[in-house]
GROMACS .gro file of C-alpha atoms in nm:
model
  319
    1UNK     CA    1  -1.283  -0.020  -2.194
    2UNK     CA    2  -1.662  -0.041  -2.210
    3UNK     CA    3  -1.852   0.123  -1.909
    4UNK     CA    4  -2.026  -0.033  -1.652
    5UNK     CA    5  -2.371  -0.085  -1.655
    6UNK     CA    6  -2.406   0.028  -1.282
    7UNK     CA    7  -2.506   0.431  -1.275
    8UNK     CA    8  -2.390   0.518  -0.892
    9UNK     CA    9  -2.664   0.621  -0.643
   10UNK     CA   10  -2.598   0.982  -0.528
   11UNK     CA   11  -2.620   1.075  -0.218
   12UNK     CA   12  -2.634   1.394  -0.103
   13UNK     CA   13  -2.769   1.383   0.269
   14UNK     CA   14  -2.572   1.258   0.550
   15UNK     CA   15  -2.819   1.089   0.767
   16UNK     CA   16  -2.951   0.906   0.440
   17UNK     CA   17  -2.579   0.749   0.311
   18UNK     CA   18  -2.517   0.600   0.737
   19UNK     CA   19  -2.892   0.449   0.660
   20UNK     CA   20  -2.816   0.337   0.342
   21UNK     CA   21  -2.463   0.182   0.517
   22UNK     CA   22  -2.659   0.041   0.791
   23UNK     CA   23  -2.903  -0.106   0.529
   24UNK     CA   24  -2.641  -0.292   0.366
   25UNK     CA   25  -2.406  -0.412   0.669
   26UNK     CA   26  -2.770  -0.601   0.777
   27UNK     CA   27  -2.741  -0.777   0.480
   28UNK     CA   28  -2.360  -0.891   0.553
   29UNK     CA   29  -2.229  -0.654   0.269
   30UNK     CA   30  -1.889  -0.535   0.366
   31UNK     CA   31  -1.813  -0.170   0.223
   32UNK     CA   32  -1.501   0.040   0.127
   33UNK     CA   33  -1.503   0.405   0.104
   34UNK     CA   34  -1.281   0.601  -0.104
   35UNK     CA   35  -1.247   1.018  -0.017
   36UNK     CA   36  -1.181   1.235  -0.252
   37UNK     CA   37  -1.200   1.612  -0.327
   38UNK     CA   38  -1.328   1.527  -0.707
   39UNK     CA   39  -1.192   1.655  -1.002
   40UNK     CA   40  -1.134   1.269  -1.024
   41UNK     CA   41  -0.766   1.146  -1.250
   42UNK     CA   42  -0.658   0.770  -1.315
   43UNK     CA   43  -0.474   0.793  -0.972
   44UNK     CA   44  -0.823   0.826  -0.812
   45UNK     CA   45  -0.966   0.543  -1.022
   46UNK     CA   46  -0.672   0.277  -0.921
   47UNK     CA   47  -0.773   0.364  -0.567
   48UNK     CA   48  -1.185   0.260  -0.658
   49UNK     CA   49  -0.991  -0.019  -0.814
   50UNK     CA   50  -0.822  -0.186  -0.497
   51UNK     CA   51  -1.138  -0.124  -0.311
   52UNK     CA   52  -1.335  -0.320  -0.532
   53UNK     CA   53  -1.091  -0.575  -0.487
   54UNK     CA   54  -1.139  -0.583  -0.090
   55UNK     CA   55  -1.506  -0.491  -0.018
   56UNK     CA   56  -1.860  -0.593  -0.177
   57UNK     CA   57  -1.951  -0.219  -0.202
   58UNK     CA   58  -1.812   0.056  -0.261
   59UNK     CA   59  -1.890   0.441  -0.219
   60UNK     CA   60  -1.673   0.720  -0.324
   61UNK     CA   61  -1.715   1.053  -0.144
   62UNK     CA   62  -1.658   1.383  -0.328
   63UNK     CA   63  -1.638   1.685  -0.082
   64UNK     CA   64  -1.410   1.972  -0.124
   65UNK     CA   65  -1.333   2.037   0.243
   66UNK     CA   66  -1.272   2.377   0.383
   67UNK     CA   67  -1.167   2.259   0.698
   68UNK     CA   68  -0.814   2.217   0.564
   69UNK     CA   69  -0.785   2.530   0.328
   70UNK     CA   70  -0.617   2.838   0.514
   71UNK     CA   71  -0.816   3.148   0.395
   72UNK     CA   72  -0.463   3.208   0.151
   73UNK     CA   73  -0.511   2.875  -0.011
   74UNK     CA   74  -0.699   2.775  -0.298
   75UNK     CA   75  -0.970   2.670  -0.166
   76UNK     CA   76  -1.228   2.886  -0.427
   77UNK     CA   77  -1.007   2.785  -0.743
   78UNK     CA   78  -0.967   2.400  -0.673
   79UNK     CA   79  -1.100   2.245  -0.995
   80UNK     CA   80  -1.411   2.053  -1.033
   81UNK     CA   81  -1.599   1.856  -1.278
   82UNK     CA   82  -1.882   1.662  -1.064
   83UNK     CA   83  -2.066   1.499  -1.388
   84UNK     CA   84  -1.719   1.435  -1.582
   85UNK     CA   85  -1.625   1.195  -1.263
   86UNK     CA   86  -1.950   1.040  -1.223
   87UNK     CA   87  -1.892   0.942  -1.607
   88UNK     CA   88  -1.546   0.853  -1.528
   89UNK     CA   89  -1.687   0.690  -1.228
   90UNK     CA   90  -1.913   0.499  -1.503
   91UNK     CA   91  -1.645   0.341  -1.675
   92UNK     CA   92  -1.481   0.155  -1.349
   93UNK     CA   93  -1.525  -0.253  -1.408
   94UNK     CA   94  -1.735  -0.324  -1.157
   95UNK     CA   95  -1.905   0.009  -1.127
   96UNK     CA   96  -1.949   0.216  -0.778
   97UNK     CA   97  -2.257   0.202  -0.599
   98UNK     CA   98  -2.279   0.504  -0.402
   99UNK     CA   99  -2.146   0.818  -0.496
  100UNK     CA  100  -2.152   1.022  -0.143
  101UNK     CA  101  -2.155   1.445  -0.253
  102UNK     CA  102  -2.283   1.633   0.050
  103UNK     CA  103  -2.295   2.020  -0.002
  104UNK     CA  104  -2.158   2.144   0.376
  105UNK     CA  105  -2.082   1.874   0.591
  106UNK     CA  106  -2.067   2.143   0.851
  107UNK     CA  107  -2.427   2.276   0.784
  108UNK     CA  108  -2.565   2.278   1.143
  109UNK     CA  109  -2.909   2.409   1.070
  110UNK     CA  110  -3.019   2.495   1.422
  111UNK     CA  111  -2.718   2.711   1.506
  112UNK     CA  112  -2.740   3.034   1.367
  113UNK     CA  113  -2.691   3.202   1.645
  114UNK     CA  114  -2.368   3.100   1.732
  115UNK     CA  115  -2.282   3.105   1.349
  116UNK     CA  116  -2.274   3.461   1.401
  117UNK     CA  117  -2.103   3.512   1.705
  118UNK     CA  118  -1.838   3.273   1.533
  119UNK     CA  119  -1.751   3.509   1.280
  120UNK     CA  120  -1.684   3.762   1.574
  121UNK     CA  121  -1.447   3.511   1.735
  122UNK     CA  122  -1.234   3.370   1.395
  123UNK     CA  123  -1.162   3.776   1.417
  124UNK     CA  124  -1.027   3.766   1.728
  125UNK     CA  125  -0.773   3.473   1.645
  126UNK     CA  126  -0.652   3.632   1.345
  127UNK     CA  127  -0.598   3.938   1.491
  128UNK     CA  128  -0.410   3.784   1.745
  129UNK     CA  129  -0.201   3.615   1.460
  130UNK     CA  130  -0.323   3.226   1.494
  131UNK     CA  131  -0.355   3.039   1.199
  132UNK     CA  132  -0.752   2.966   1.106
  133UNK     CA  133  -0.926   2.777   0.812
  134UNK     CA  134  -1.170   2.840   0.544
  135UNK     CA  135  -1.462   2.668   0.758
  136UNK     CA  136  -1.380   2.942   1.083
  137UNK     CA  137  -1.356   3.236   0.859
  138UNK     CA  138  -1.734   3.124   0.713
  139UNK     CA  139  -1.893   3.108   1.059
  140UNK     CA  140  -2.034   2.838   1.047
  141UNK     CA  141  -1.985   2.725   1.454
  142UNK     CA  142  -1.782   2.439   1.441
  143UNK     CA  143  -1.543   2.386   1.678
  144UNK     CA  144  -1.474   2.014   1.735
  145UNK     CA  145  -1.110   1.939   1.564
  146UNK     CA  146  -0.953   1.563   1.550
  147UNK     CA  147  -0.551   1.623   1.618
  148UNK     CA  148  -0.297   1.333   1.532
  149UNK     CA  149  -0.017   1.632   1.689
  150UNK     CA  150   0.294   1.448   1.629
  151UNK     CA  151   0.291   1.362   1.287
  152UNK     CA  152   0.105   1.665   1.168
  153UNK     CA  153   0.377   1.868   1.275
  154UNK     CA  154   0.654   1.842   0.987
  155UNK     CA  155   0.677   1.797   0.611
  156UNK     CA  156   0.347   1.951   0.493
  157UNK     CA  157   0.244   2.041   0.896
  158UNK     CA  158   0.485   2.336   0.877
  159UNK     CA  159   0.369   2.496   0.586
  160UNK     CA  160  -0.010   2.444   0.593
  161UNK     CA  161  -0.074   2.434   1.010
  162UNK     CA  162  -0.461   2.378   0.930
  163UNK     CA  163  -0.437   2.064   0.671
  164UNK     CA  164  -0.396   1.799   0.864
  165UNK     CA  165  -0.636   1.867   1.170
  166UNK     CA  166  -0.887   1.997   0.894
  167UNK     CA  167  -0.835   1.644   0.717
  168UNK     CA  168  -0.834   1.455   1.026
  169UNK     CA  169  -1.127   1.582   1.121
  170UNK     CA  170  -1.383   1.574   0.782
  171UNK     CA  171  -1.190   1.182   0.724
  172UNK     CA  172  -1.344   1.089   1.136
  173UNK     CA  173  -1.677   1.285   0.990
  174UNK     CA  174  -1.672   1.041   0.660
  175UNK     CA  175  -1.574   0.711   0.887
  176UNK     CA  176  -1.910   0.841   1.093
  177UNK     CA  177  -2.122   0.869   0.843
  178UNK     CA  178  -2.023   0.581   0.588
  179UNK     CA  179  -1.913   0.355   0.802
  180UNK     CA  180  -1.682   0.154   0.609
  181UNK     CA  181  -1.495  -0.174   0.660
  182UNK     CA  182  -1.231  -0.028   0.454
  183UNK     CA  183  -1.079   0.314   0.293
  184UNK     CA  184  -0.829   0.362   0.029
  185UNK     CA  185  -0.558   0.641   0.032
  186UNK     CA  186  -0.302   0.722  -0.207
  187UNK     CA  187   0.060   0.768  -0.083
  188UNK     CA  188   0.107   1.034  -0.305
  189UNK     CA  189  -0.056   1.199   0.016
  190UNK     CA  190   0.238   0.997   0.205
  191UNK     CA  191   0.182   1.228   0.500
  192UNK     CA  192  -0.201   1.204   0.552
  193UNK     CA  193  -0.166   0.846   0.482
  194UNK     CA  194   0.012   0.756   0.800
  195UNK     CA  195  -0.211   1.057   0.954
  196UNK     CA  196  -0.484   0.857   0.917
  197UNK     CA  197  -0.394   0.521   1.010
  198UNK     CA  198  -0.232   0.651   1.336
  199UNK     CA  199  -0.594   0.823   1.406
  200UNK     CA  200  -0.747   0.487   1.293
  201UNK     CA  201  -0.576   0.286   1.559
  202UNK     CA  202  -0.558   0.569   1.828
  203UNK     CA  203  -0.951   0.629   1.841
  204UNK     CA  204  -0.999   0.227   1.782
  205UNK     CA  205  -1.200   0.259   1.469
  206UNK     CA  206  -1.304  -0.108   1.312
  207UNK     CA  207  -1.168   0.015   0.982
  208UNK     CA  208  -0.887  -0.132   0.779
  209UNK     CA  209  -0.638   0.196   0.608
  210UNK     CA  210  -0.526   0.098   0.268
  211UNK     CA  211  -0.220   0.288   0.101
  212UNK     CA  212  -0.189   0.210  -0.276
  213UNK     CA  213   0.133   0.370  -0.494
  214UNK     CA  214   0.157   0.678  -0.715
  215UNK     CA  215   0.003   0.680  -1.025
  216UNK     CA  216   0.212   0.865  -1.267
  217UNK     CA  217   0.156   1.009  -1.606
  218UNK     CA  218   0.382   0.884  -1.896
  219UNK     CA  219   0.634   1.138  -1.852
  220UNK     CA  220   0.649   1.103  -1.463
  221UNK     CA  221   0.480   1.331  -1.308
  222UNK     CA  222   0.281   1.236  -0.981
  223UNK     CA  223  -0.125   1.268  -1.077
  224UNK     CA  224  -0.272   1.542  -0.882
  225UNK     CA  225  -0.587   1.715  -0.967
  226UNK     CA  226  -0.375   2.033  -0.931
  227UNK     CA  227  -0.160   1.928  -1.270
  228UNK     CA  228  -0.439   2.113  -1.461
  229UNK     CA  229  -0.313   2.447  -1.299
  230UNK     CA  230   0.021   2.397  -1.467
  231UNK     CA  231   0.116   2.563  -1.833
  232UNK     CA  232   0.306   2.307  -2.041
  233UNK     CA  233   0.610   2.469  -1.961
  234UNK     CA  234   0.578   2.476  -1.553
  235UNK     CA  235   0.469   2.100  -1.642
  236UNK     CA  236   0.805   1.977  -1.810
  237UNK     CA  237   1.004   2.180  -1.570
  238UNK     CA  238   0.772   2.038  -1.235
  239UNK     CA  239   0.934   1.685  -1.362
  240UNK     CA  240   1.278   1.763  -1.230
  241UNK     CA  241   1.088   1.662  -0.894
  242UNK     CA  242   1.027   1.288  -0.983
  243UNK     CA  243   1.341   1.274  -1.183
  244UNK     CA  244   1.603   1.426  -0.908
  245UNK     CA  245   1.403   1.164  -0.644
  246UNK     CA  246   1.411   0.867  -0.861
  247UNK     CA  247   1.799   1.025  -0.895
  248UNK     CA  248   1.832   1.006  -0.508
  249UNK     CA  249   1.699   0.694  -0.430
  250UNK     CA  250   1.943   0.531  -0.676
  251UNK     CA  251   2.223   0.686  -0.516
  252UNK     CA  252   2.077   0.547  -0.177
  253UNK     CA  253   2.080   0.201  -0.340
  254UNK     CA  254   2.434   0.226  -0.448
  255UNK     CA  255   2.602   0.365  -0.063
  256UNK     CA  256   2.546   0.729  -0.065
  257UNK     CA  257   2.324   0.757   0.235
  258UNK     CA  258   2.394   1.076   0.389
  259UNK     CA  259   2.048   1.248   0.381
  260UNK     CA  260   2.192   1.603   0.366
  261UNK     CA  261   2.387   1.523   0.015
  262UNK     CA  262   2.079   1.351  -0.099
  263UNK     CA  263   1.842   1.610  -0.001
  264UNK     CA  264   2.098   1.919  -0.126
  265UNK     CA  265   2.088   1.709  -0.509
  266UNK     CA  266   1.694   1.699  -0.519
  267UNK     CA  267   1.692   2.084  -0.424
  268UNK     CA  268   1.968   2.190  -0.665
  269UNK     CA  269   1.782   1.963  -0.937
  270UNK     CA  270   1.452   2.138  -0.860
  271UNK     CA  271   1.536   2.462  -0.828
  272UNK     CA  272   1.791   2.478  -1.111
  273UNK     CA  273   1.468   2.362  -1.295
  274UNK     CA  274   1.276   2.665  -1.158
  275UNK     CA  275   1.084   2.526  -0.871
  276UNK     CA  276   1.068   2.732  -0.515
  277UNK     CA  277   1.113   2.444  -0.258
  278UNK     CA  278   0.900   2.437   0.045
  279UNK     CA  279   1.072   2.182   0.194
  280UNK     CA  280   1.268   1.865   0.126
  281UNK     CA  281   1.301   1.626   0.410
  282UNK     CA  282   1.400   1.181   0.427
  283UNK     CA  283   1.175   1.058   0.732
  284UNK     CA  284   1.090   0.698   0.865
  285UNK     CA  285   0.839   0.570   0.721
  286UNK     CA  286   0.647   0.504   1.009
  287UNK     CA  287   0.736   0.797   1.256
  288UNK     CA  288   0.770   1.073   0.973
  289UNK     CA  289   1.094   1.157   1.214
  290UNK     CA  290   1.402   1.286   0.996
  291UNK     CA  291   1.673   1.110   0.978
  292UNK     CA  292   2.032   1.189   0.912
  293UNK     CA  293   2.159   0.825   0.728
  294UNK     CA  294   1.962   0.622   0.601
  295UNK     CA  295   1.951   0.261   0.779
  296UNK     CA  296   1.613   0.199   0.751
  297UNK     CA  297   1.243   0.205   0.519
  298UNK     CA  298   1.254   0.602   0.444
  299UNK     CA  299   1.075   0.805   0.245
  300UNK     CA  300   1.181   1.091   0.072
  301UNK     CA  301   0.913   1.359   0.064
  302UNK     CA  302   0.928   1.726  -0.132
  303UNK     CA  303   0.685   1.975  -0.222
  304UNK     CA  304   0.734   2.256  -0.390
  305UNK     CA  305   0.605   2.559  -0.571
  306UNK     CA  306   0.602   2.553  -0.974
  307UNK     CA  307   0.442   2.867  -1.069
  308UNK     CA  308   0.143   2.912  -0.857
  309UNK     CA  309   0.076   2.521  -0.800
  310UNK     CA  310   0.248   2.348  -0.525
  311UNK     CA  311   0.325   2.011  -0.598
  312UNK     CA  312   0.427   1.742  -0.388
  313UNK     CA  313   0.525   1.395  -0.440
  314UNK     CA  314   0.761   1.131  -0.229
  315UNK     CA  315   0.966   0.759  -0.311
  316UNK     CA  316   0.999   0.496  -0.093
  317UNK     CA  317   1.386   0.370  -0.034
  318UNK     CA  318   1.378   0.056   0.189
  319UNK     CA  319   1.734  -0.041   0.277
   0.00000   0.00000   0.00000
């Protein structure tokens, strides 16, 4: 595939990408912004891919956001290779005209004051045994948070009780700044997905939520920037994941549609395989509610721990 001749504008500065935005939308240019945390894979690039197809523009943002890292996450090891995707980014048909890479989109310069104080308080919490992020533990004196509370609550909710109002909150920050006509998620990210589009039409933003499929490597394992954490062996045993679901959903198709059998053969696959499950659960599609049959578009969601990498990764059953 040859590269495109189109070398993205970076931008670093947040007031300069909404005036570049605004700049454009004069013109009648519709855009479509794609977030991402970098460390870009081919399941990144399909996403820049259906974007082009929807927008005339199209800006990719690369921010590593500590907003929805718990100080025990890993938050400082989370790869990155800025130049490698801005080649990769390079090689897109079509090209990508704004490449969005702000250092701290929590910098608030004239509040060092309070950034201080803050520290003091994130103390407090912790001592008192609430759950904070990366971003309160720096001091940095935010203290605004976008909630979507129902479906942040299960699947990856219970385990992580900072991701989802940390990504709520930087993907309302992006919409602000950007402002796109359209944004592309990956369902691999089933949960924050449906997060998303439920904030989207609860807060009335004029922005369309795409959801494209899972990209998967040859052998079947979901694309995740986090594969490069694996050893080859954690790799070939992590596949008992996609293999026990794909398992699962054909015993859906064929009349077994008790969700406790089909959950109980995707944790005995993965564990038998080595994995440590976090949790394993079938939930409407739209409410993220378990269910206990399946009558209805489901999706069956699982993440779990494969060495020091947790993986997750989910399959659609629509009966």
């Amino acid at each position: 595939m040859e590269a495109s001749k189109k070398e993205p504008l970076i931008i670093t500065d947040k007031e300069q990408m909404r005036k570049w935005s605004r700049t454009m939308r004069s013109q009648g240019k519709s855009i479509g912004l794609v977030p991402t945390m970098g460390y870009l894979h081919q399941g990144h690039i399909s996403l820049v891919e259906e974007a082009l197809k929807l927008t005339n523009l199209t800006v990719v943002s690369i921010y590593v956001n500590p907003g929805q890292f718990a100080p025990s996450e890993d938050l400082s090891t989370y790869p990155s290779d800025f130049h490698g995707d801005i080649s990769k980014l390079m090689y897109v048909p079509g090209g990508v005209d704004v490449v969005f890479h702000p250092h701290n989109l929590y910098d608030y310069e004239n509040d060092m004051k309070r950034n201080k104080n803050d520290k003091g308080a994130c103390k407090n919490l912790e001592d008192k045994g609430e759950v904070v992020s990366c971003l309160e533990e720096s001091g940095m004196g935010h203290e605004t948070w976008v909630r979507v509370e129902k479906l942040e609550n299960g699947l990856c909710g219970k385990s992580r009780p900072v991701f989802f109002r940390g990504v709520a909150t930087v993907v309302t920050k992006l919409f602000n700044i950007v402002e796109p006509d359209v944004a592309v998620f990956g369902k691999k990210d089933y949960q924050q997905w449906r997060i998303v589009q439920r904030m989207v039409r609860d807060l009335d933003f004029s922005i369309r939520i795409i959801g494209t499929e899972i990209l998967r490597d040859n052998d079947g394992l979901a694309m995740s920037s986090r594969n490069v954490h694996l050893s080859a062996e954690e790799r070939r045993k992590a596949l008992s994941i996609s293999r026990s679901l794909l398992g699962a959903k054909s015993s859906a198709e064929n009349g077994h549609i008790n969700c406790r059998e089909l959950r109980d053969s995707v944790i005995q696959a993965v564990s038998e395989a080595g994995g440590r499950i976090d949790y394993t659960e079938i939930v409407d599609q739209e409410s993220l509610q378990a269910v206990e049959e399946i009558s209805s578009p489901v999706v069956f969601c699982v993440a779990a721990w494969f060495g020091k990498v947790r993986l997750i990764d989910n399959i659609e059953i629509n009966l």
